[in-house]
Amino acid sequence: MASAWWPCLILALLSSLAASGFPRSPSRPLGKRSLPEGVANGIEVYSTKISCKVTSRFAHNVVTTRAVNHADTAKEVSFDVELPKTAFITNFTLTIDGVTYPGNVKEKEVAKKQYEKAVSRGKTAGLVKASGRKLEKFTVSVNVAAGSKVTFQLTYEELLKRHKGKYEMYLKVQPKQLVKHFEIEADIYEPQGISTLDAEASFITNDLLGSALTKSFSGKKGRVSFKPSMDQQRSCPTCTDSLLNGDFIITYDVNRESPANVQIVKGYFVHFFAPQGLPVVPKSVVFVIDVSGSMHGRKMEQTKDALLKILEDMKELDYLNFILFSGDVTTWKDDLVQATPENIQEARIFVKNIQDQGMTNINDGLMRAISMLNKAQEEHRVPERSTSIIIMLTDGDANIGESRPEKIQENVRNAIGGKFPLYNLGFGNNLNYNFLESMALENHGLARRIYEDSDANLQLQGFYEEVANPLLTSVELEYPENAIQDLTQNAYQHFYDGSEIVVAGRLLHEEMNNFKADVKGHGATNDLIFTEEVDMKEMEKALKEQDYIFGNYIERLWAYLTIEQLLEKRKNAHGEEKENLTAQALDLSLKYHFVTPLTSMVVTKPEDNEDQTAIADKPGEGEHGDPTARSMAYLTSYQPPQKPYYYVDGDPHFIIQVPQKDDDICFNIDEEPGTVLRLIQDPVTGLTVNGQIIGEKGGNSDSKTRKTYFGKLGIANAHMDFRIEVTPEKIILGNGAAQSTLSWLDTVTITQDGLSVTINRKKNMVVSFGDGVTFVVVLHQVWKKHPVHQDFLGFYVVDSHRMSAQTHGLLGQFFHPFDFEVSDIRQGSDPTKPDATMVVKNHRLTVTRGSQKDYRKDVSFGTKVACWFVHNNGEGLIDGVHSDYIIPELF
Ligand SMILES: *[C@@H]1O[C@H](CO)[C@@H](O)[C@H](O)[C@H]1NC(C)=O
Ligand SMILES: *[C@@H]1O[C@H](CO)[C@@H](O)[C@H](O)[C@H]1NC(C)=O
């Protein structure tokens, strides 16, 4: 009885837009410049549009907000949307001054690393709280330069579930300032035809909304539009704050007499099943109620109040009983009794006298209920065609008797044996909701949280109403076996009045002439079969007209439903099965671009230094604690994961960044001046980089104290017949036989055939071979009259992702992903530089923590880079020995 059809309370589709974080301006802004109305703290949100397209219950919603910064300085602009917990975000884009930064759905672990990195760098990361019972909040903030415009666009999708005879969409509206163009627009297309459609707002009566709200429907199409002018948005005629603050709710239902409840588009089908006019199946219901001490006070009163209301609604054919558990278990009656007026009267007295006390023995309470229902069926004490349910309410964790959750689950599962559903209601937050949910799901029921609030009694009652009227039991939806695949859940223990069963799948062959679906179920008086035959040609014709609304909506609906069911199954799976379910759900989430609990949306603004990354996350329902504190979205402002860098600079210090570890390894090569070392060689791209070592002025020959540097670099691309020779004096470009010489005093860019060479006067030279290979050569100039040092070069690989896996050389061999482990960090010979044991490339080495400098940004002082230093010319880290990299010539 998965949520495929369950008429969840969560039908909401809410969104709110706000330029939040700004103080509201109670009066018109004063000042020299006259700003338009609706400007708060310099930010004008001039347009907000919520566009909903619903096709066959599948809702596709786009929330777009546009703002401009009128202030003289950069300001932070926030975008908040509240969306239903059951919805999946599918897209988010940020447009700043006409440049769009798209969102990408990534596997959560990958996205999370980026997020954590951002946090560890101390940049802002906003963790957002969900605001309501049905909603979670998405928030993004960006810094917008003075005079700049920003557009946020969020897209989310959801299958609307039928609940008490209606599909419901909640749109949370909260602009917090007057908005020049504010609009909600919903277009609904239902092939079965629309039977009712309504829209209302919690913040104002429809009369007052007047012309701002229009709603209409005819045949298959329905439309709701809400477009209040700025004056209509004012909380009073002279006010400048907005009265738009609350829920905008659209409800509708479809015609049931129409047989068109199987829809097939582009190889996918969906089957909506909600038969009308069936008599209610009598039921036996056992209420298993926690009366432990923690229920004391309002919770107990609200529970009693709800139970009394439920007793009023009991049908005379139903059977019932109450089981109360605290430290021990008491029952109202020894067996189930029929809901006759006399028994109901007696039950009322029993309920009124319930006392709270003691501990929480969930196991024994449930086991008593299960054996009572089993016995009643076995002994035929209840009508043959009746059905059973258990509704358990608790506000805490089991703490006496059998209190191990796994054991309770096992006991309950074995005792119920799949015969009837168990519904678990968790009252408040001080409980293990995952346990309740897991136990309910594995017994064909579901868990619901009852929020501790003044309406808790109504929440309880509302839940009962949903399950009060089973119309069918043991429902199975069958399709031609050799014609379909990838079917979603197609067997349900109960079909309840006012809900709907939805099954989707794929056709094996798109070229079918007809399609047949059978639904079998046990009714109140007899067994029923509903058969539906679909003429594919007719279907195609009928559905063509809706194509324009939302092309592949059935495929997406199928994907949504499949992911939802896989995630639910996953909650009770273990080991390999769980991995399998996770892998399948992840695949689909990535393929269909859904932000699910396994994926995140990452938006990156690809600019140096000031990058923005927003990560939208969908969390699971928490364990203990406040379910409203579900983090939904993070905003971070940080540098995106940089491409790993590799470089050699100074007394040749080689630095290798290892992104897997977010750490660096370094080593030196100590060789005679004049030696040429191979730094990079890639036989596939034809690129080579070699460097020649120079010594100090005067020629110190003691290798212990001698300093050496790179004095000449040769960069060549054999395929392009191109070479660059760089020294601290000049740069010689060779192209075939042609040759030109440039000076470090130039600032110049030369491009040719995807190659680009830029010289930044007296600083550095950037060489790019197309997109994917970039080197930087840094010029180090020392004081001309320095007694010992002379000018030298540093060589940095800042992008190597287009280089092949066969790349080698002292730097090039590290371009492939590799990893290392460091352990046993201990004091070294220098107390400020600990030693450690490193395992890398199957070698076990002693390494020393040290630091080197990165001179790309600041050639005079450099930036410190901490690294693990590998001794003896990189022995054990580099392939072979360092002398293997010595070559006779620069080219
Ligand atoms: C996301 O939205 C942008 C802007 O509307 C659009 O260009 C892009 O194609 C969308 N991406 C997906 C995967 O739908
Ligand atoms: C996952 O389960 C499916 C369906 O049972 C099966 O076909 C597939 O081989 C499994 N995959 C793995 C990796 O176990």
Short mmCIF file of N, CA, C and O in Angstrom, two decimals, residues 448-547:
data_model
loop_
_atom_site.label_atom_id
_atom_site.label_comp_id
_atom_site.label_asym_id
_atom_site.label_seq_id
_atom_site.Cartn_x
_atom_site.Cartn_y
_atom_site.Cartn_z
N ARG A 448 2.14 8.13 9.69
CA ARG A 448 1.77 9.53 9.54
C ARG A 448 2.20 10.23 10.81
O ARG A 448 2.09 9.67 11.90
N ARG A 449 2.71 11.43 10.64
CA ARG A 449 3.08 12.19 11.82
C ARG A 449 1.89 13.06 12.24
O ARG A 449 1.28 13.71 11.40
N ILE A 450 1.58 13.03 13.52
CA ILE A 450 0.56 13.93 14.06
C ILE A 450 1.33 15.06 14.74
O ILE A 450 2.10 14.82 15.66
N TYR A 451 1.18 16.27 14.22
CA TYR A 451 1.93 17.40 14.76
C TYR A 451 1.28 17.89 16.04
O TYR A 451 0.05 18.05 16.11
N GLU A 452 2.12 18.13 17.03
CA GLU A 452 1.61 18.63 18.31
C GLU A 452 1.17 20.05 18.12
O GLU A 452 1.98 20.97 18.01
N ASP A 453 -0.12 20.23 18.06
CA ASP A 453 -0.64 21.56 17.78
C ASP A 453 -2.09 21.56 18.21
O ASP A 453 -2.64 20.52 18.58
N SER A 454 -2.73 22.73 18.11
CA SER A 454 -4.11 22.81 18.58
C SER A 454 -5.05 21.96 17.74
O SER A 454 -6.15 21.61 18.17
N ASP A 455 -4.63 21.60 16.52
CA ASP A 455 -5.53 20.81 15.68
C ASP A 455 -5.15 19.33 15.63
O ASP A 455 -5.56 18.61 14.72
N ALA A 456 -4.40 18.86 16.61
CA ALA A 456 -3.96 17.46 16.58
C ALA A 456 -5.16 16.52 16.51
O ALA A 456 -5.12 15.50 15.81
N ASN A 457 -6.24 16.86 17.22
CA ASN A 457 -7.43 16.00 17.17
C ASN A 457 -8.00 15.92 15.75
O ASN A 457 -8.43 14.86 15.29
N LEU A 458 -7.96 17.05 15.03
CA LEU A 458 -8.47 17.05 13.66
C LEU A 458 -7.55 16.23 12.75
O LEU A 458 -8.02 15.58 11.81
N GLN A 459 -6.26 16.28 13.01
CA GLN A 459 -5.33 15.48 12.20
C GLN A 459 -5.62 13.99 12.38
O GLN A 459 -5.63 13.23 11.42
N LEU A 460 -5.88 13.60 13.62
CA LEU A 460 -6.18 12.19 13.91
C LEU A 460 -7.47 11.76 13.23
O LEU A 460 -7.55 10.72 12.57
N GLN A 461 -8.47 12.61 13.40
CA GLN A 461 -9.77 12.32 12.80
C GLN A 461 -9.67 12.25 11.29
O GLN A 461 -10.25 11.39 10.65
N GLY A 462 -8.92 13.21 10.74
CA GLY A 462 -8.75 13.27 9.29
C GLY A 462 -8.11 11.99 8.77
O GLY A 462 -8.48 11.46 7.73
N PHE A 463 -7.15 11.50 9.51
CA PHE A 463 -6.51 10.26 9.10
C PHE A 463 -7.53 9.12 9.09
O PHE A 463 -7.61 8.35 8.14
N TYR A 464 -8.32 9.06 10.12
CA TYR A 464 -9.31 7.98 10.19
C TYR A 464 -10.27 8.04 9.01
O TYR A 464 -10.59 7.02 8.39
N GLU A 465 -10.69 9.25 8.68
CA GLU A 465 -11.62 9.39 7.55
C GLU A 465 -11.05 8.80 6.27
O GLU A 465 -11.79 8.27 5.44
N GLU A 466 -9.75 8.91 6.10
CA GLU A 466 -9.15 8.40 4.87
C GLU A 466 -9.25 6.88 4.77
O GLU A 466 -9.35 6.34 3.67
N VAL A 467 -9.20 6.21 5.90
CA VAL A 467 -9.20 4.75 5.86
C VAL A 467 -10.54 4.17 6.32
O VAL A 467 -10.69 2.95 6.43
N ALA A 468 -11.50 5.05 6.55
CA ALA A 468 -12.78 4.59 7.11
C ALA A 468 -13.61 3.82 6.10
O ALA A 468 -14.45 3.01 6.48
N ASN A 469 -13.38 4.09 4.81
CA ASN A 469 -14.28 3.52 3.81
C ASN A 469 -13.57 2.69 2.75
O ASN A 469 -13.43 3.11 1.61
N PRO A 470 -13.15 1.48 3.11
CA PRO A 470 -12.59 0.62 2.07
C PRO A 470 -13.70 0.17 1.12
O PRO A 470 -14.77 -0.24 1.57
N LEU A 471 -13.46 0.30 -0.17
CA LEU A 471 -14.46 -0.12 -1.15
C LEU A 471 -14.08 -1.47 -1.76
O LEU A 471 -14.94 -2.19 -2.24
N LEU A 472 -12.77 -1.74 -1.79
CA LEU A 472 -12.30 -3.01 -2.34
C LEU A 472 -11.13 -3.48 -1.48
O LEU A 472 -10.40 -2.66 -0.93
N THR A 473 -10.97 -4.79 -1.42
CA THR A 473 -9.76 -5.32 -0.78
C THR A 473 -9.06 -6.22 -1.78
O THR A 473 -9.65 -6.63 -2.79
N SER A 474 -7.81 -6.52 -1.52
CA SER A 474 -6.97 -7.34 -2.41
C SER A 474 -7.11 -6.92 -3.87
O SER A 474 -7.55 -7.69 -4.73
N VAL A 475 -6.72 -5.70 -4.13
CA VAL A 475 -6.87 -5.15 -5.48
C VAL A 475 -5.64 -5.48 -6.30
O VAL A 475 -4.51 -5.25 -5.86
N GLU A 476 -5.87 -6.04 -7.49
CA GLU A 476 -4.74 -6.31 -8.39
C GLU A 476 -5.02 -5.75 -9.76
O GLU A 476 -6.10 -5.98 -10.31
N LEU A 477 -4.06 -5.06 -10.30
CA LEU A 477 -4.21 -4.50 -11.64
C LEU A 477 -3.33 -5.31 -12.57
O LEU A 477 -2.13 -5.43 -12.35
N GLU A 478 -3.95 -5.88 -13.61
CA GLU A 478 -3.21 -6.79 -14.48
C GLU A 478 -3.18 -6.27 -15.91
O GLU A 478 -4.19 -5.76 -16.40
N TYR A 479 -2.06 -6.49 -16.55
CA TYR A 479 -1.86 -6.02 -17.91
C TYR A 479 -1.34 -7.18 -18.75
O TYR A 479 -0.80 -8.14 -18.20
N PRO A 480 -1.48 -7.09 -20.06
CA PRO A 480 -1.00 -8.18 -20.90
C PRO A 480 0.48 -8.45 -20.59
O PRO A 480 1.31 -7.55 -20.71
N GLU A 481 0.77 -9.67 -20.17
CA GLU A 481 2.07 -9.97 -19.58
C GLU A 481 3.25 -9.75 -20.52
O GLU A 481 4.27 -9.21 -20.15
N ASN A 482 3.06 -10.16 -21.77
CA ASN A 482 4.19 -10.07 -22.69
C ASN A 482 4.20 -8.76 -23.46
O ASN A 482 4.87 -8.63 -24.47
N ALA A 483 3.43 -7.80 -22.98
CA ALA A 483 3.37 -6.53 -23.69
C ALA A 483 3.93 -5.37 -22.89
O ALA A 483 4.13 -4.29 -23.41
N ILE A 484 4.19 -5.60 -21.60
CA ILE A 484 4.64 -4.48 -20.78
C ILE A 484 5.87 -4.83 -19.95
O ILE A 484 6.19 -6.00 -19.76
N GLN A 485 6.52 -3.81 -19.45
CA GLN A 485 7.67 -4.00 -18.57
C GLN A 485 7.76 -2.81 -17.62
O GLN A 485 7.07 -1.82 -17.78
N ASP A 486 8.63 -2.95 -16.63
CA ASP A 486 8.88 -1.87 -15.67
C ASP A 486 7.60 -1.31 -15.05
O ASP A 486 7.40 -0.10 -14.98
N LEU A 487 6.77 -2.22 -14.60
CA LEU A 487 5.50 -1.84 -14.01
C LEU A 487 5.73 -1.30 -12.60
O LEU A 487 6.53 -1.83 -11.84
N THR A 488 5.00 -0.26 -12.23
CA THR A 488 5.05 0.18 -10.84
C THR A 488 4.12 -0.72 -10.02
O THR A 488 3.46 -1.60 -10.58
N GLN A 489 4.06 -0.46 -8.73
CA GLN A 489 3.28 -1.35 -7.85
C GLN A 489 1.85 -1.53 -8.38
O GLN A 489 1.17 -0.56 -8.70
N ASN A 490 1.42 -2.78 -8.47
CA ASN A 490 0.11 -3.03 -9.07
C ASN A 490 -0.78 -3.90 -8.19
O ASN A 490 -1.77 -4.45 -8.66
N ALA A 491 -0.41 -4.07 -6.91
CA ALA A 491 -1.29 -4.80 -6.00
C ALA A 491 -1.43 -3.99 -4.72
O ALA A 491 -0.43 -3.49 -4.19
N TYR A 492 -2.65 -3.82 -4.28
CA TYR A 492 -2.91 -3.03 -3.08
C TYR A 492 -3.90 -3.77 -2.19
O TYR A 492 -4.84 -4.39 -2.68
N GLN A 493 -3.67 -3.71 -0.89
CA GLN A 493 -4.59 -4.42 0.00
C GLN A 493 -5.97 -3.79 0.02
O GLN A 493 -6.96 -4.47 0.13
N HIS A 494 -5.99 -2.47 -0.05
CA HIS A 494 -7.28 -1.78 0.03
C HIS A 494 -7.38 -0.69 -1.02
O HIS A 494 -6.39 -0.06 -1.37
N PHE A 495 -8.59 -0.48 -1.49
CA PHE A 495 -8.86 0.76 -2.21
C PHE A 495 -9.87 1.52 -1.37
O PHE A 495 -10.97 1.02 -1.08
N TYR A 496 -9.50 2.73 -0.94
CA TYR A 496 -10.37 3.53 -0.09
C TYR A 496 -11.14 4.56 -0.90
O TYR A 496 -10.60 5.15 -1.85
N ASP A 497 -12.35 4.80 -0.49
CA ASP A 497 -13.18 5.81 -1.15
C ASP A 497 -12.47 7.16 -1.13
O ASP A 497 -11.88 7.55 -0.12
N GLY A 498 -12.53 7.86 -2.24
CA GLY A 498 -11.94 9.21 -2.29
C GLY A 498 -10.49 9.22 -2.72
O GLY A 498 -9.91 10.27 -2.93
N SER A 499 -9.89 8.02 -2.84
CA SER A 499 -8.48 7.98 -3.25
C SER A 499 -8.39 7.51 -4.70
O SER A 499 -9.39 7.53 -5.43
N GLU A 500 -7.25 7.09 -5.11
CA GLU A 500 -7.06 6.64 -6.49
C GLU A 500 -5.82 5.76 -6.54
O GLU A 500 -4.83 6.05 -5.88
N ILE A 501 -5.90 4.70 -7.30
CA ILE A 501 -4.72 3.86 -7.52
C ILE A 501 -4.12 4.26 -8.86
O ILE A 501 -4.84 4.40 -9.85
N VAL A 502 -2.81 4.47 -8.87
CA VAL A 502 -2.13 4.84 -10.12
C VAL A 502 -1.05 3.81 -10.41
O VAL A 502 -0.20 3.55 -9.55
N VAL A 503 -1.09 3.23 -11.59
CA VAL A 503 -0.06 2.28 -12.01
C VAL A 503 0.49 2.75 -13.35
O VAL A 503 -0.27 3.16 -14.23
N ALA A 504 1.80 2.71 -13.49
CA ALA A 504 2.40 3.12 -14.76
C ALA A 504 3.41 2.06 -15.20
O ALA A 504 3.88 1.27 -14.40
N GLY A 505 3.71 2.05 -16.48
CA GLY A 505 4.68 1.10 -17.00
C GLY A 505 5.05 1.45 -18.43
O GLY A 505 4.62 2.47 -18.97
N ARG A 506 5.89 0.58 -18.99
CA ARG A 506 6.34 0.80 -20.38
C ARG A 506 5.78 -0.29 -21.27
O ARG A 506 5.64 -1.42 -20.83
N LEU A 507 5.53 0.07 -22.49
CA LEU A 507 5.11 -0.94 -23.45
C LEU A 507 6.36 -1.57 -24.05
O LEU A 507 7.35 -0.88 -24.31
N LEU A 508 6.30 -2.88 -24.27
CA LEU A 508 7.45 -3.53 -24.91
C LEU A 508 7.56 -3.10 -26.36
O LEU A 508 8.64 -2.88 -26.88
N HIS A 509 6.42 -3.00 -27.00
CA HIS A 509 6.41 -2.55 -28.41
C HIS A 509 5.45 -1.39 -28.51
O HIS A 509 4.30 -1.50 -28.09
N GLU A 510 5.93 -0.32 -29.06
CA GLU A 510 5.04 0.83 -29.20
C GLU A 510 3.91 0.55 -30.19
O GLU A 510 2.84 1.14 -30.09
N GLU A 511 4.20 -0.36 -31.13
CA GLU A 511 3.18 -0.63 -32.16
C GLU A 511 2.19 -1.66 -31.67
O GLU A 511 2.25 -2.82 -32.00
N MET A 512 1.26 -1.24 -30.84
CA MET A 512 0.20 -2.15 -30.40
C MET A 512 -1.11 -1.61 -30.92
O MET A 512 -1.28 -0.40 -31.07
N ASN A 513 -2.05 -2.53 -31.18
CA ASN A 513 -3.35 -2.05 -31.66
C ASN A 513 -4.29 -1.77 -30.51
O ASN A 513 -5.04 -0.81 -30.52
N ASN A 514 -4.27 -2.69 -29.55
CA ASN A 514 -5.09 -2.40 -28.38
C ASN A 514 -4.39 -2.85 -27.12
O ASN A 514 -3.43 -3.61 -27.14
N PHE A 515 -4.90 -2.34 -26.02
CA PHE A 515 -4.28 -2.51 -24.73
C PHE A 515 -5.39 -2.84 -23.76
O PHE A 515 -6.41 -2.17 -23.73
N LYS A 516 -5.19 -3.89 -22.96
CA LYS A 516 -6.25 -4.32 -22.07
C LYS A 516 -5.74 -4.32 -20.63
O LYS A 516 -4.62 -4.76 -20.35
N ALA A 517 -6.55 -3.77 -19.75
CA ALA A 517 -6.22 -3.77 -18.32
C ALA A 517 -7.37 -4.38 -17.54
O ALA A 517 -8.53 -4.06 -17.79
N ASP A 518 -7.04 -5.29 -16.64
CA ASP A 518 -8.06 -5.89 -15.76
C ASP A 518 -7.76 -5.49 -14.34
O ASP A 518 -6.61 -5.57 -13.90
N VAL A 519 -8.78 -5.08 -13.60
CA VAL A 519 -8.60 -4.83 -12.18
C VAL A 519 -9.50 -5.78 -11.42
O VAL A 519 -10.71 -5.84 -11.66
N LYS A 520 -8.89 -6.56 -10.53
CA LYS A 520 -9.66 -7.52 -9.73
C LYS A 520 -9.63 -7.07 -8.28
O LYS A 520 -8.61 -6.58 -7.79
N GLY A 521 -10.76 -7.24 -7.60
CA GLY A 521 -10.78 -6.89 -6.19
C GLY A 521 -11.98 -7.54 -5.52
O GLY A 521 -12.93 -7.96 -6.17
N HIS A 522 -11.90 -7.64 -4.18
CA HIS A 522 -13.04 -8.15 -3.41
C HIS A 522 -13.86 -6.97 -2.94
O HIS A 522 -13.35 -6.10 -2.24
N GLY A 523 -15.16 -6.98 -3.31
CA GLY A 523 -16.05 -5.91 -2.87
C GLY A 523 -16.80 -6.34 -1.62
O GLY A 523 -16.56 -7.41 -1.06
N ALA A 524 -17.74 -5.48 -1.19
CA ALA A 524 -18.50 -5.75 0.03
C ALA A 524 -19.35 -7.00 -0.13
O ALA A 524 -19.54 -7.76 0.83
N THR A 525 -19.88 -7.23 -1.34
CA THR A 525 -20.79 -8.35 -1.51
C THR A 525 -20.26 -9.42 -2.46
O THR A 525 -20.66 -10.57 -2.37
N ASN A 526 -19.42 -9.04 -3.40
CA ASN A 526 -18.90 -10.05 -4.32
C ASN A 526 -17.55 -9.63 -4.87
O ASN A 526 -17.08 -8.52 -4.61
N ASP A 527 -16.94 -10.53 -5.62
CA ASP A 527 -15.66 -10.19 -6.24
C ASP A 527 -15.94 -9.47 -7.55
O ASP A 527 -16.89 -9.79 -8.25
N LEU A 528 -15.08 -8.53 -7.87
CA LEU A 528 -15.34 -7.68 -9.04
C LEU A 528 -14.15 -7.72 -9.99
O LEU A 528 -13.00 -7.86 -9.56
N ILE A 529 -14.47 -7.61 -11.26
CA ILE A 529 -13.40 -7.42 -12.25
C ILE A 529 -13.79 -6.24 -13.12
O ILE A 529 -14.90 -6.18 -13.65
N PHE A 530 -12.91 -5.28 -13.24
CA PHE A 530 -13.13 -4.14 -14.11
C PHE A 530 -12.17 -4.31 -15.28
O PHE A 530 -10.96 -4.43 -15.08
N THR A 531 -12.73 -4.34 -16.47
CA THR A 531 -11.85 -4.51 -17.63
C THR A 531 -11.89 -3.25 -18.48
O THR A 531 -12.94 -2.66 -18.68
N GLU A 532 -10.74 -2.91 -18.93
CA GLU A 532 -10.68 -1.72 -19.78
C GLU A 532 -9.89 -2.02 -21.02
O GLU A 532 -8.77 -2.53 -20.94
N GLU A 533 -10.49 -1.74 -22.16
CA GLU A 533 -9.75 -1.95 -23.41
C GLU A 533 -9.53 -0.61 -24.07
O GLU A 533 -10.41 0.23 -24.11
N VAL A 534 -8.32 -0.44 -24.54
CA VAL A 534 -7.98 0.84 -25.13
C VAL A 534 -7.66 0.63 -26.60
O VAL A 534 -6.85 -0.22 -26.95
N ASP A 535 -8.33 1.39 -27.44
CA ASP A 535 -8.00 1.39 -28.85
C ASP A 535 -6.86 2.39 -29.04
O ASP A 535 -7.03 3.59 -28.85
N MET A 536 -5.71 1.86 -29.41
CA MET A 536 -4.53 2.72 -29.44
C MET A 536 -4.64 3.86 -30.45
O MET A 536 -4.11 4.95 -30.22
N LYS A 537 -5.31 3.58 -31.54
CA LYS A 537 -5.43 4.62 -32.57
C LYS A 537 -6.26 5.79 -32.03
O LYS A 537 -5.91 6.96 -32.19
N GLU A 538 -7.36 5.42 -31.39
CA GLU A 538 -8.24 6.44 -30.81
C GLU A 538 -7.49 7.23 -29.75
O GLU A 538 -7.59 8.45 -29.67
N MET A 539 -6.75 6.48 -28.95
CA MET A 539 -5.99 7.09 -27.85
C MET A 539 -5.02 8.13 -28.39
O MET A 539 -4.91 9.24 -27.90
N GLU A 540 -4.33 7.71 -29.44
CA GLU A 540 -3.33 8.59 -30.01
C GLU A 540 -3.96 9.90 -30.47
O GLU A 540 -3.46 10.98 -30.20
N LYS A 541 -5.12 9.73 -31.14
CA LYS A 541 -5.81 10.91 -31.65
C LYS A 541 -6.22 11.81 -30.48
O LYS A 541 -6.04 13.02 -30.49
N ALA A 542 -6.79 11.16 -29.46
CA ALA A 542 -7.33 11.92 -28.33
C ALA A 542 -6.24 12.66 -27.57
O ALA A 542 -6.46 13.75 -27.05
N LEU A 543 -5.07 12.03 -27.51
CA LEU A 543 -4.03 12.63 -26.68
C LEU A 543 -3.14 13.61 -27.43
O LEU A 543 -2.37 14.34 -26.84
N LYS A 544 -3.28 13.61 -28.74
CA LYS A 544 -2.42 14.51 -29.54
C LYS A 544 -2.55 15.94 -29.09
O LYS A 544 -1.57 16.67 -28.96
N GLU A 545 -3.80 16.33 -28.84
CA GLU A 545 -4.05 17.74 -28.55
C GLU A 545 -3.35 18.19 -27.26
O GLU A 545 -3.11 19.36 -27.07
N GLN A 546 -3.04 17.24 -26.36
CA GLN A 546 -2.43 17.69 -25.12
C GLN A 546 -0.92 17.72 -25.20
O GLN A 546 -0.26 18.18 -24.30
N ASP A 547 -0.42 17.21 -26.29
CA ASP A 547 1.02 17.14 -26.45
C ASP A 547 1.67 18.50 -26.23
O ASP A 547 2.74 18.60 -25.65
#
